[in-house]
JSON list of C-alpha atoms in Angstrom, two decimals:
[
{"chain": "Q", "resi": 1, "resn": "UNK", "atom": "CA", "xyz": [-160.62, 25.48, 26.65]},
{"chain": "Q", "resi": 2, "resn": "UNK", "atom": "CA", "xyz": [-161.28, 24.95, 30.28]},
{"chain": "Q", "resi": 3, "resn": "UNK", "atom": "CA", "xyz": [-164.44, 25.04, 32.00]},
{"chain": "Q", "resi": 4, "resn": "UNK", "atom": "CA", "xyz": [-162.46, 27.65, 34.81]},
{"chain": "Q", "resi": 5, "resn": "UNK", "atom": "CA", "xyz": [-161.62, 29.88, 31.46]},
{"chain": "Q", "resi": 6, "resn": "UNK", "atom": "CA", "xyz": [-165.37, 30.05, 30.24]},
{"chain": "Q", "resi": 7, "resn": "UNK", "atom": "CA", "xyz": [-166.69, 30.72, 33.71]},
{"chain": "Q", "resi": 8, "resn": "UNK", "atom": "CA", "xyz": [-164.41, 33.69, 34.07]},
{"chain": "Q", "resi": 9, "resn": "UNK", "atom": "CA", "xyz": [-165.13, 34.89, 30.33]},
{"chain": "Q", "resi": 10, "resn": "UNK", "atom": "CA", "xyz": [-169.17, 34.64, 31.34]},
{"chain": "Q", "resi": 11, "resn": "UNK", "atom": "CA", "xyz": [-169.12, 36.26, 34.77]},
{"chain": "Q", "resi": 12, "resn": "UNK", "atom": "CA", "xyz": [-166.48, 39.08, 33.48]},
{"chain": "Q", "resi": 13, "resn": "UNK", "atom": "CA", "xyz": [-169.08, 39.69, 30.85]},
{"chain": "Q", "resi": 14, "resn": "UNK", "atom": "CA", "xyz": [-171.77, 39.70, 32.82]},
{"chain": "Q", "resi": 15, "resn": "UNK", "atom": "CA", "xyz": [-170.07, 41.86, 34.94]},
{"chain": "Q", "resi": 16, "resn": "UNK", "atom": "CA", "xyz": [-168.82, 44.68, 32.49]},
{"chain": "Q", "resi": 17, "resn": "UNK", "atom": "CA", "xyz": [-171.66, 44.73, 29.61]},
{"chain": "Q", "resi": 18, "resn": "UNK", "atom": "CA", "xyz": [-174.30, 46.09, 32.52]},
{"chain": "Q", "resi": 19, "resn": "UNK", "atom": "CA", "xyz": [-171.38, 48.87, 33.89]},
{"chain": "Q", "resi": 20, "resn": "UNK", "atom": "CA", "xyz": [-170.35, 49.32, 30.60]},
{"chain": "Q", "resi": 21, "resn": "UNK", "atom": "CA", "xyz": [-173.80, 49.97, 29.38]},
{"chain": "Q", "resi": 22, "resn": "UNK", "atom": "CA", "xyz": [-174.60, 52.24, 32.59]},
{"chain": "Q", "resi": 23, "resn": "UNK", "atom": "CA", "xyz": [-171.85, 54.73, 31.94]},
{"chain": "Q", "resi": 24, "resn": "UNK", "atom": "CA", "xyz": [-172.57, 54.54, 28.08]},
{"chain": "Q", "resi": 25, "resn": "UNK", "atom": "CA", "xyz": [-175.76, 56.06, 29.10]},
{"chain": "Q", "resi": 26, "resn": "UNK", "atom": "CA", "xyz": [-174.85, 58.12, 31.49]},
{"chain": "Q", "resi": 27, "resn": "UNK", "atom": "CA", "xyz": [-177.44, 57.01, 34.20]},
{"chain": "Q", "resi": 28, "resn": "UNK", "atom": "CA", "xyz": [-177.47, 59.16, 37.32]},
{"chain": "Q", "resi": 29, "resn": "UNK", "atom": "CA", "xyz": [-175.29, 56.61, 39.46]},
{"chain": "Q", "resi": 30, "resn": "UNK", "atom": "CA", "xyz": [-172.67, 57.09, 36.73]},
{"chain": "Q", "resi": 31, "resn": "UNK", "atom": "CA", "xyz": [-172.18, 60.54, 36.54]},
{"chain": "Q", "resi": 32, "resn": "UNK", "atom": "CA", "xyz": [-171.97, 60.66, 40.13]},
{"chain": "Q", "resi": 33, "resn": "UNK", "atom": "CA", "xyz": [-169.25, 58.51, 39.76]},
{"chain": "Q", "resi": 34, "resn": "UNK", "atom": "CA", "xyz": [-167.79, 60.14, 37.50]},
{"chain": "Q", "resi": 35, "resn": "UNK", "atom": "CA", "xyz": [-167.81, 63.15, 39.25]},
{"chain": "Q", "resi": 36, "resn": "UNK", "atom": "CA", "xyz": [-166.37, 61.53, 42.22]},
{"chain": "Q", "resi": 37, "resn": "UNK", "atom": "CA", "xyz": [-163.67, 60.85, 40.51]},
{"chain": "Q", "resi": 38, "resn": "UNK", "atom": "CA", "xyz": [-162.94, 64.05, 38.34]},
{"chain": "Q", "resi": 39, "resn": "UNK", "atom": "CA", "xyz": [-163.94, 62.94, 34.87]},
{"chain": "Q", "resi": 40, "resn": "UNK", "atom": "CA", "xyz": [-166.47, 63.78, 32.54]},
{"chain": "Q", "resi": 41, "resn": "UNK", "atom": "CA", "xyz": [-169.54, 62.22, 31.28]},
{"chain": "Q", "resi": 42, "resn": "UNK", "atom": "CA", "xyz": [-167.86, 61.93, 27.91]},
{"chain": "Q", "resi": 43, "resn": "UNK", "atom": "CA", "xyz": [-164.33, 60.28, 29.56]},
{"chain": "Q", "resi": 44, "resn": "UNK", "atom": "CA", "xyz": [-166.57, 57.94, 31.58]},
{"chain": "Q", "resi": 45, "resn": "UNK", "atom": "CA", "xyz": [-168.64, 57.07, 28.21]},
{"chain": "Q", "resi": 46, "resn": "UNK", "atom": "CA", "xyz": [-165.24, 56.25, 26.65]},
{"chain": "Q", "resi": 47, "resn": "UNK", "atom": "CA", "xyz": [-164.38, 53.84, 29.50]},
{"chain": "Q", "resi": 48, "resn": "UNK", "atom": "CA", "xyz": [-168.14, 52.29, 29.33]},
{"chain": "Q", "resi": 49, "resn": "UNK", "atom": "CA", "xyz": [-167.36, 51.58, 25.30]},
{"chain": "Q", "resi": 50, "resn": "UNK", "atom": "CA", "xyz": [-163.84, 49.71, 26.30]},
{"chain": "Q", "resi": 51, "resn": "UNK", "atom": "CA", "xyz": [-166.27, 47.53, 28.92]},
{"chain": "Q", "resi": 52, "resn": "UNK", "atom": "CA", "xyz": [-168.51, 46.51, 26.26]},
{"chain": "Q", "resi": 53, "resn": "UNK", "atom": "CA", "xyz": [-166.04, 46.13, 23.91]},
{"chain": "Q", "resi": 54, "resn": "UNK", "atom": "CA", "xyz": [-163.71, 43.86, 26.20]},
{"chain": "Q", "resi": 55, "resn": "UNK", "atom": "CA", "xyz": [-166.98, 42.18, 27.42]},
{"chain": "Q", "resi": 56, "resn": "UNK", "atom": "CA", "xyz": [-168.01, 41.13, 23.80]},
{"chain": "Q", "resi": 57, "resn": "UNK", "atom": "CA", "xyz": [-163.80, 40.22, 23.29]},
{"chain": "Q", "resi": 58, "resn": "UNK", "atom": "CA", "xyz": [-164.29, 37.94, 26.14]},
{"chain": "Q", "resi": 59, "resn": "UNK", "atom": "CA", "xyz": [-167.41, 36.36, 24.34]},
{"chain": "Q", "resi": 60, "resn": "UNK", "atom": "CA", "xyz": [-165.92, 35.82, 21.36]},
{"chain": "Q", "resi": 61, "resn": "UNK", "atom": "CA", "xyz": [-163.09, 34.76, 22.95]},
{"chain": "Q", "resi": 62, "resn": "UNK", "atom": "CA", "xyz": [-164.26, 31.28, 23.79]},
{"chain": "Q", "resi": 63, "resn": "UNK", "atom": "CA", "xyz": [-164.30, 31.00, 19.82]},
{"chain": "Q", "resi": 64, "resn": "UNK", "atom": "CA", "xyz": [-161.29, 32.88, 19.04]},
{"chain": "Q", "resi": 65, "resn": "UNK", "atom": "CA", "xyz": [-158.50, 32.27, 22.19]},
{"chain": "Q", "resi": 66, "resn": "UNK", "atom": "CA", "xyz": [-156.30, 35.21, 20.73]},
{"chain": "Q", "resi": 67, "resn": "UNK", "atom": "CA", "xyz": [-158.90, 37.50, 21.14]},
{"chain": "Q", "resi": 68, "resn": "UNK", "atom": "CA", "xyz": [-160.30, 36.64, 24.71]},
{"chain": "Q", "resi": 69, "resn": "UNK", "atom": "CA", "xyz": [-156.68, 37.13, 25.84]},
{"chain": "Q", "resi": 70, "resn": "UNK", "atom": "CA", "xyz": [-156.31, 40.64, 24.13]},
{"chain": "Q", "resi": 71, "resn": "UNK", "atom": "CA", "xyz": [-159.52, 41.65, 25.24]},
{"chain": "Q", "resi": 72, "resn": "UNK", "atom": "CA", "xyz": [-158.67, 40.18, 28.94]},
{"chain": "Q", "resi": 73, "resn": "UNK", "atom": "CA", "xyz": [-155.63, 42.00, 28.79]},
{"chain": "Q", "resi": 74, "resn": "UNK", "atom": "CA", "xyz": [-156.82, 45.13, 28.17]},
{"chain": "Q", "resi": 75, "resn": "UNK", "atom": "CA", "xyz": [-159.25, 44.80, 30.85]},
{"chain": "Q", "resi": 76, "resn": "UNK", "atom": "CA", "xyz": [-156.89, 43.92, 33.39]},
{"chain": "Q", "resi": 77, "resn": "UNK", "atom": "CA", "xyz": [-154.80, 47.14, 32.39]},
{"chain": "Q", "resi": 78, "resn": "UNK", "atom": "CA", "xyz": [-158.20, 49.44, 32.88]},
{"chain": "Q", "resi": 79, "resn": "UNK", "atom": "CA", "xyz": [-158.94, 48.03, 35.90]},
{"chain": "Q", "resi": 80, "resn": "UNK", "atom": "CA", "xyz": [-155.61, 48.30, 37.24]},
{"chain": "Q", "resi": 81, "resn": "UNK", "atom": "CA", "xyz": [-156.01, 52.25, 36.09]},
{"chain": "Q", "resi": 82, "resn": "UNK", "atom": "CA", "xyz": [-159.23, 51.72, 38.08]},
{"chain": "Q", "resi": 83, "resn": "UNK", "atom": "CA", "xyz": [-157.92, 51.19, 40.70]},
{"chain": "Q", "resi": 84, "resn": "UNK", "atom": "CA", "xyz": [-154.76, 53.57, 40.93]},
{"chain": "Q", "resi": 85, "resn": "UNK", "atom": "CA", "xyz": [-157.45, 56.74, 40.17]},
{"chain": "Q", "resi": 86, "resn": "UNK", "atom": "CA", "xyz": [-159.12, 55.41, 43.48]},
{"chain": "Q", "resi": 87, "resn": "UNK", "atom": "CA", "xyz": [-156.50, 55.25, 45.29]},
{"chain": "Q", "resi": 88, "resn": "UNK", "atom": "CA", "xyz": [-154.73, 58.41, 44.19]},
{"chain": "Q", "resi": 89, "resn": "UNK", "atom": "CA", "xyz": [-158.42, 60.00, 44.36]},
{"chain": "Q", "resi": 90, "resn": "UNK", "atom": "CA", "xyz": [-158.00, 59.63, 48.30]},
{"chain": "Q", "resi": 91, "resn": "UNK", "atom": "CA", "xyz": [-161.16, 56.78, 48.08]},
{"chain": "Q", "resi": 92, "resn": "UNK", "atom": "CA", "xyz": [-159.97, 54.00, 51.31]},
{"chain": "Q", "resi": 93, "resn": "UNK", "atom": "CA", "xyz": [-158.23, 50.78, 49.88]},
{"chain": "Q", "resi": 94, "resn": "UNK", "atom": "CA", "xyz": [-161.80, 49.26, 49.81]},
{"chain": "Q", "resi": 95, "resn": "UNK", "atom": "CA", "xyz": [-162.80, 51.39, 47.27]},
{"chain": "Q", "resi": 96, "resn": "UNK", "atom": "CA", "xyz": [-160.38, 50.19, 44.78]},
{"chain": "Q", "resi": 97, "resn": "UNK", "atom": "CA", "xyz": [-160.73, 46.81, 45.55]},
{"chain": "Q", "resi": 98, "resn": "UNK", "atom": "CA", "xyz": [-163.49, 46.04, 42.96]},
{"chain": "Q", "resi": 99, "resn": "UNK", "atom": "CA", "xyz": [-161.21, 46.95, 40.17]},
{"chain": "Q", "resi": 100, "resn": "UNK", "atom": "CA", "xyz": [-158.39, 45.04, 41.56]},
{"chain": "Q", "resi": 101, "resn": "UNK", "atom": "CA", "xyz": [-160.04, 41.78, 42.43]},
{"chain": "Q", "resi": 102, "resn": "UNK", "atom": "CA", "xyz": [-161.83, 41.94, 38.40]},
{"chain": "Q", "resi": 103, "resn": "UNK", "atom": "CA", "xyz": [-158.14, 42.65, 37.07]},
{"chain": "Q", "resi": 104, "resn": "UNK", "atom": "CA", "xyz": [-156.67, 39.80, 38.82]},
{"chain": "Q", "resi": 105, "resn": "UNK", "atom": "CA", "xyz": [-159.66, 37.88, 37.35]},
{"chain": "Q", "resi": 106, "resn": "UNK", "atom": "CA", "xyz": [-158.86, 39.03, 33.67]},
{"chain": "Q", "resi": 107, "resn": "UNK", "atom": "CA", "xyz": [-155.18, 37.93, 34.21]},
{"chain": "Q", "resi": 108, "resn": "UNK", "atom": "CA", "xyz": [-156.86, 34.51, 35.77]},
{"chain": "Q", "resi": 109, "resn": "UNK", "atom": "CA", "xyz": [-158.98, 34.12, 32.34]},
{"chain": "Q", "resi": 110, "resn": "UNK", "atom": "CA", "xyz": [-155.81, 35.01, 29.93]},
{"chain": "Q", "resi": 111, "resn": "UNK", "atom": "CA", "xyz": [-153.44, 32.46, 31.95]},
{"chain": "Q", "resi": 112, "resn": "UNK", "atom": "CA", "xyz": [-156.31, 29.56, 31.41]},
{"chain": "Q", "resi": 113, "resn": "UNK", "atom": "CA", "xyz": [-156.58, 30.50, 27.61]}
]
């Protein structure tokens, strides 16, 4: 295990147990995203449960390699989804960047594992 590999795990994590938490609960900023974007409250929950669950994955990944990978892979697959609803949602190029840039980064942690 590389240092690069358990920086990405922790600042993925940090990243996606706070968001994944948010929608999970629904806070105000969430369902306006969600809204934005044509989903539900209970769609966007689903998503914020595959965020926590890919943040723990990544967590217990640094013990367990095969499961940081799975866990970073199906991250970088939601993001990448993340991105294509922007994009196909109209929202400029910068608006999908966020999801693109942490996808690359999920492919970045399951190439160092």
């Amino acid at each position: 295990m590389t240092t690069a590999h358990t920086i990405l795990a922790v600042a993925l994590a940090l990243v996606f147990l706070p968001l994944g938490l948010a929608k999970i609960a629904a806070v105000p900023f969430m369902r306006q995203a969600a809204a934005h974007l044509d989903m539900s409250p209970g769609f966007y929950r689903i998503i914020g449960t595959l965020e926590v669950a890919a943040a723990a994955g990544l967590l217990l990944g640094l013990a367990a390699a095969p499961l940081g990978v799975a866990a970073a892979a199906g991250l970088a697959v939601l993001m990448g989804a993340a991105a294509v609803v922007h994009l196909r949602h109209g929202d400029p190029p910068v608006r999908a960047l966020p999801a693109a840039v942490l996808a690359l980064m999920a492919v970045a942690y399951a190439a160092t594992a």
